[in-house]
Amino acid sequence: MFAEAASPDQQPGAVTVQTDDWLGPLSTVKATCATLHDGLRYREIRILVSSHFETKLLSRAEAGERGDPYRDLRPRTPEDSRAPA
């Protein structure tokens, strides 16, 4: 999504995750939470987890204030990969 974005509104804004997906395979994601204001993040994109959400990536326009504060996408590192099964 980042590479295809023609404007900042089309860049990744937030990831919504359904609770069962988070408790299952996505629980190995190397997410961080520095402060409550920053929220849970992966590569500087906010992750929102709820039983009411569908697991998907939202653009900044779709996420609106739910993705704030927006930051530049951090490059993927080997540490971002999932732990071996």
Coordinates of N, CA, C and O in Angstrom, one line a residue:
M1 N 0.8 -1.2 0.0 CA 0.0 0.0 0.0 C 0.9 1.2 0.0 O 0.6 2.2 -0.7
F2 N 1.9 1.2 0.8 CA 2.8 2.4 0.9 C 3.4 2.7 -0.5 O 3.4 3.9 -0.9
A3 N 3.9 1.7 -1.2 CA 4.6 1.9 -2.5 C 3.6 2.4 -3.6 O 4.0 3.2 -4.5
E4 N 2.3 2.1 -3.4 CA 1.3 2.4 -4.4 C 0.6 3.8 -4.1 O -0.2 4.2 -4.9
A5 N 0.8 4.3 -2.9 CA 0.1 5.5 -2.5 C 0.5 6.7 -3.3 O 1.7 7.0 -3.4
A6 N -0.5 7.4 -3.9 CA -0.2 8.6 -4.7 C -0.3 9.8 -3.8 O 0.2 10.9 -4.2
S7 N -0.9 9.7 -2.6 CA -0.9 10.8 -1.7 C -0.8 10.3 -0.2 O -1.0 9.1 0.0
P8 N -0.6 11.1 0.7 CA -0.5 10.7 2.1 C -1.8 10.0 2.6 O -1.7 9.1 3.4
D9 N -2.9 10.4 2.1 CA -4.2 9.8 2.5 C -4.3 8.4 2.1 O -5.1 7.6 2.7
Q10 N -3.5 8.0 1.1 CA -3.6 6.6 0.6 C -2.5 5.7 1.3 O -2.5 4.5 1.1
Q11 N -1.7 6.3 2.1 CA -0.7 5.5 2.8 C -1.3 4.7 3.9 O -2.4 5.0 4.4
P12 N -0.7 3.6 4.4 CA -1.2 2.9 5.5 C -1.5 3.7 6.7 O -0.7 4.6 7.1
G13 N -2.7 3.6 7.3 CA -3.1 4.4 8.4 C -3.3 3.7 9.7 O -3.0 4.1 10.8
A14 N -3.9 2.5 9.6 CA -4.1 1.6 10.8 C -4.4 0.2 10.4 O -4.9 0.0 9.2
V15 N -4.2 -0.7 11.3 CA -4.5 -2.1 11.1 C -5.6 -2.4 12.1 O -5.4 -2.2 13.3
T16 N -6.8 -2.9 11.6 CA -7.8 -3.4 12.5 C -7.6 -4.9 12.5 O -7.4 -5.6 11.5
V17 N -7.7 -5.5 13.8 CA -7.5 -6.9 13.9 C -8.7 -7.5 14.8 O -9.0 -7.0 15.8
Q18 N -9.3 -8.5 14.3 CA -10.3 -9.2 15.0 C -9.6 -10.0 16.1 O -8.6 -10.5 16.0
T19 N -10.2 -10.0 17.3 CA -9.6 -10.5 18.5 C -9.1 -11.9 18.3 O -8.0 -12.3 18.7
D20 N -9.9 -12.8 17.7 CA -9.4 -14.2 17.5 C -8.2 -14.3 16.6 O -7.3 -15.1 16.9
D21 N -8.1 -13.4 15.6 CA -6.9 -13.4 14.8 C -5.7 -12.9 15.6 O -4.5 -13.4 15.5
W22 N -5.9 -11.9 16.5 CA -4.8 -11.5 17.4 C -4.3 -12.5 18.3 O -3.1 -12.7 18.6
L23 N -5.2 -13.2 18.9 CA -4.9 -14.3 19.9 C -4.3 -15.5 19.2 O -3.7 -16.3 19.9
G24 N -4.5 -15.6 17.9 CA -4.0 -16.8 17.2 C -2.7 -16.4 16.5 O -1.7 -16.0 17.1
P25 N -2.6 -16.5 15.1 CA -1.4 -16.3 14.4 C -0.7 -14.9 14.5 O 0.5 -14.8 14.4
L26 N -1.5 -13.9 14.7 CA -1.0 -12.5 14.7 C -0.3 -12.2 16.1 O 0.4 -11.2 16.2
S27 N -0.4 -13.0 17.1 CA 0.1 -12.7 18.4 C 1.7 -12.7 18.4 O 2.3 -12.2 19.3
T28 N 2.3 -13.3 17.3 CA 3.7 -13.3 17.2 C 4.3 -12.1 16.6 O 5.5 -11.9 16.5
V29 N 3.4 -11.1 16.1 CA 3.9 -9.9 15.5 C 4.7 -9.1 16.5 O 4.3 -9.0 17.7
K30 N 5.8 -8.6 16.1 CA 6.7 -7.8 17.0 C 6.1 -6.4 17.1 O 6.7 -5.4 16.6
A31 N 5.0 -6.2 17.8 CA 4.4 -4.9 18.0 C 5.0 -4.3 19.3 O 5.4 -5.0 20.2
T32 N 4.9 -3.0 19.3 CA 5.4 -2.2 20.5 C 4.3 -1.2 21.0 O 3.5 -0.8 20.2
C33 N 4.4 -0.9 22.2 CA 3.5 0.1 22.8 C 4.4 1.0 23.8 O 4.6 0.6 24.9
A34 N 4.9 2.1 23.3 CA 5.7 2.9 24.1 C 4.9 3.7 25.1 O 5.3 3.8 26.3
T35 N 3.7 4.2 24.7 CA 2.9 5.0 25.6 C 1.4 4.7 25.2 O 1.2 4.2 24.1
L36 N 0.5 4.9 26.1 CA -0.9 4.7 25.8 C -1.4 5.6 24.6 O -2.2 5.2 23.8
H37 N -0.8 6.8 24.6 CA -1.2 7.7 23.5 C -0.7 7.2 22.1 O -1.5 7.3 21.1
D38 N 0.4 6.6 22.1 CA 0.9 6.0 20.8 C 0.2 4.8 20.4 O 0.0 4.5 19.2
G39 N -0.3 4.0 21.4 CA -1.0 2.8 21.1 C -0.1 1.7 20.6 O 1.1 1.9 20.5
L40 N -0.6 0.5 20.4 CA 0.1 -0.6 19.9 C 0.4 -0.4 18.4 O -0.4 0.0 17.6
R41 N 1.7 -0.6 18.1 CA 2.2 -0.3 16.7 C 3.1 -1.4 16.2 O 3.8 -2.1 16.9
Y42 N 3.0 -1.5 14.8 CA 3.9 -2.4 14.1 C 4.4 -1.6 12.9 O 3.7 -1.1 12.1
R43 N 5.8 -1.4 12.9 CA 6.4 -0.6 11.9 C 5.8 0.8 11.8 O 5.7 1.4 10.8
E44 N 5.5 1.3 13.0 CA 4.9 2.7 13.2 C 3.5 2.8 12.7 O 2.9 3.9 12.7
I45 N 2.8 1.7 12.4 CA 1.3 1.7 12.1 C 0.6 1.3 13.3 O 0.9 0.2 13.8
R46 N -0.5 2.0 13.6 CA -1.3 1.7 14.8 C -2.1 0.4 14.6 O -2.6 0.2 13.5
I47 N -2.1 -0.5 15.6 CA -2.9 -1.7 15.5 C -4.0 -1.6 16.5 O -3.8 -1.3 17.7
L48 N -5.3 -1.8 16.0 CA -6.5 -1.7 16.8 C -7.1 -3.1 16.9 O -7.4 -3.7 15.8
V49 N -7.2 -3.6 18.1 CA -7.7 -5.0 18.3 C -9.1 -4.9 18.9 O -9.3 -4.3 20.0
S50 N -10.1 -5.6 18.3 CA -11.4 -5.7 18.9 C -12.2 -6.9 18.3 O -12.0 -7.2 17.2
S51 N -13.1 -7.4 19.1 CA -14.0 -8.5 18.6 C -14.9 -7.9 17.5 O -15.5 -8.7 16.8
H52 N -15.1 -6.6 17.4 CA -16.0 -6.0 16.5 C -15.3 -5.7 15.1 O -16.0 -5.3 14.2
F53 N -14.0 -5.8 15.1 CA -13.3 -5.5 13.9 C -13.1 -6.6 12.9 O -13.1 -7.8 13.3
E54 N -12.9 -6.3 11.7 CA -12.4 -7.3 10.6 C -10.9 -7.0 10.5 O -10.5 -5.9 10.6
T55 N -10.2 -8.1 10.3 CA -8.7 -7.9 10.2 C -8.4 -7.4 8.8 O -8.6 -8.1 7.8
K56 N -7.9 -6.1 8.8 CA -7.6 -5.5 7.5 C -6.7 -4.3 7.7 O -6.6 -3.7 8.8
L57 N -6.1 -3.9 6.6 CA -5.2 -2.6 6.6 C -6.1 -1.5 6.1 O -6.7 -1.6 5.0
L58 N -6.1 -0.4 6.8 CA -6.9 0.8 6.4 C -5.9 1.9 5.9 O -4.8 2.0 6.5
S59 N -6.3 2.6 4.9 CA -5.6 3.8 4.5 C -5.7 4.9 5.6 O -6.6 4.8 6.4
R60 N -4.9 5.9 5.5 CA -5.1 7.0 6.4 C -6.4 7.7 6.3 O -7.0 8.1 7.3
A61 N -6.9 7.8 5.1 CA -8.3 8.3 4.8 C -9.4 7.5 5.5 O -10.3 8.0 6.1
E62 N -9.2 6.2 5.4 CA -10.2 5.3 6.0 C -10.1 5.3 7.5 O -11.1 5.2 8.2
A63 N -8.9 5.3 8.0 CA -8.6 5.2 9.5 C -9.0 6.5 10.2 O -9.4 6.5 11.4
G64 N -8.9 7.6 9.5 CA -9.2 8.9 10.2 C -8.4 9.1 11.4 O -7.2 8.8 11.5
E65 N -9.0 9.5 12.5 CA -8.3 9.8 13.8 C -7.8 8.5 14.5 O -7.0 8.6 15.4
R66 N -8.4 7.4 14.1 CA -8.0 6.1 14.8 C -6.6 5.8 14.6 O -6.0 5.0 15.4
G67 N -5.9 6.3 13.5 CA -4.5 6.0 13.3 C -3.6 7.0 13.8 O -2.3 6.8 13.8
D68 N -4.1 8.1 14.3 CA -3.2 9.2 14.8 C -2.4 8.8 16.0 O -2.9 8.0 16.8
P69 N -1.2 9.3 16.3 CA -0.5 10.2 15.4 C 0.2 9.3 14.2 O 0.7 8.3 14.5
Y70 N 0.1 9.8 13.0 CA 0.6 9.1 11.9 C 2.2 9.3 11.8 O 2.6 10.4 12.2
R71 N 2.8 8.3 11.4 CA 4.3 8.4 11.3 C 4.7 7.7 10.0 O 3.9 7.0 9.4
D72 N 6.0 7.9 9.6 CA 6.5 7.3 8.4 C 6.6 5.8 8.7 O 7.0 5.4 9.8
L73 N 6.3 5.0 7.7 CA 6.5 3.6 7.7 C 7.9 3.2 8.0 O 8.8 3.6 7.2
R74 N 8.2 2.5 9.0 CA 9.5 2.0 9.3 C 9.9 0.8 8.4 O 9.0 -0.1 8.2
P75 N 11.1 0.8 7.8 CA 11.4 -0.3 7.0 C 11.4 -1.7 7.8 O 11.6 -1.7 9.0
R76 N 11.0 -2.7 7.1 CA 11.0 -4.0 7.7 C 12.4 -4.5 8.0 O 13.3 -4.3 7.3
T77 N 12.5 -5.1 9.2 CA 13.8 -5.6 9.7 C 13.6 -7.1 9.9 O 12.5 -7.6 10.1
P78 N 14.7 -7.9 10.1 CA 14.6 -9.3 10.4 C 13.9 -9.5 11.7 O 13.2 -10.5 11.9
E79 N 14.0 -8.6 12.6 CA 13.3 -8.7 13.9 C 11.8 -8.6 13.8 O 11.0 -9.0 14.7
D80 N 11.3 -8.1 12.7 CA 9.8 -7.9 12.5 C 9.2 -9.2 12.1 O 8.0 -9.4 12.2
S81 N 10.0 -10.2 11.7 CA 9.5 -11.5 11.2 C 8.9 -12.2 12.4 O 9.3 -12.1 13.5
R82 N 8.0 -13.1 12.1 CA 7.3 -13.9 13.1 C 8.4 -14.9 13.6 O 9.3 -15.4 12.9
A83 N 8.2 -15.3 14.8 CA 9.0 -16.3 15.4 C 8.7 -17.7 14.7 O 7.7 -17.9 14.3
P84 N 9.8 -18.5 14.7 CA 9.6 -19.8 14.0 C 8.5 -20.6 14.7 O 8.4 -20.6 15.9
A85 N 7.7 -21.4 14.0 CA 6.6 -22.2 14.6 C 7.2 -23.4 15.3 O 8.2 -23.9 15.0

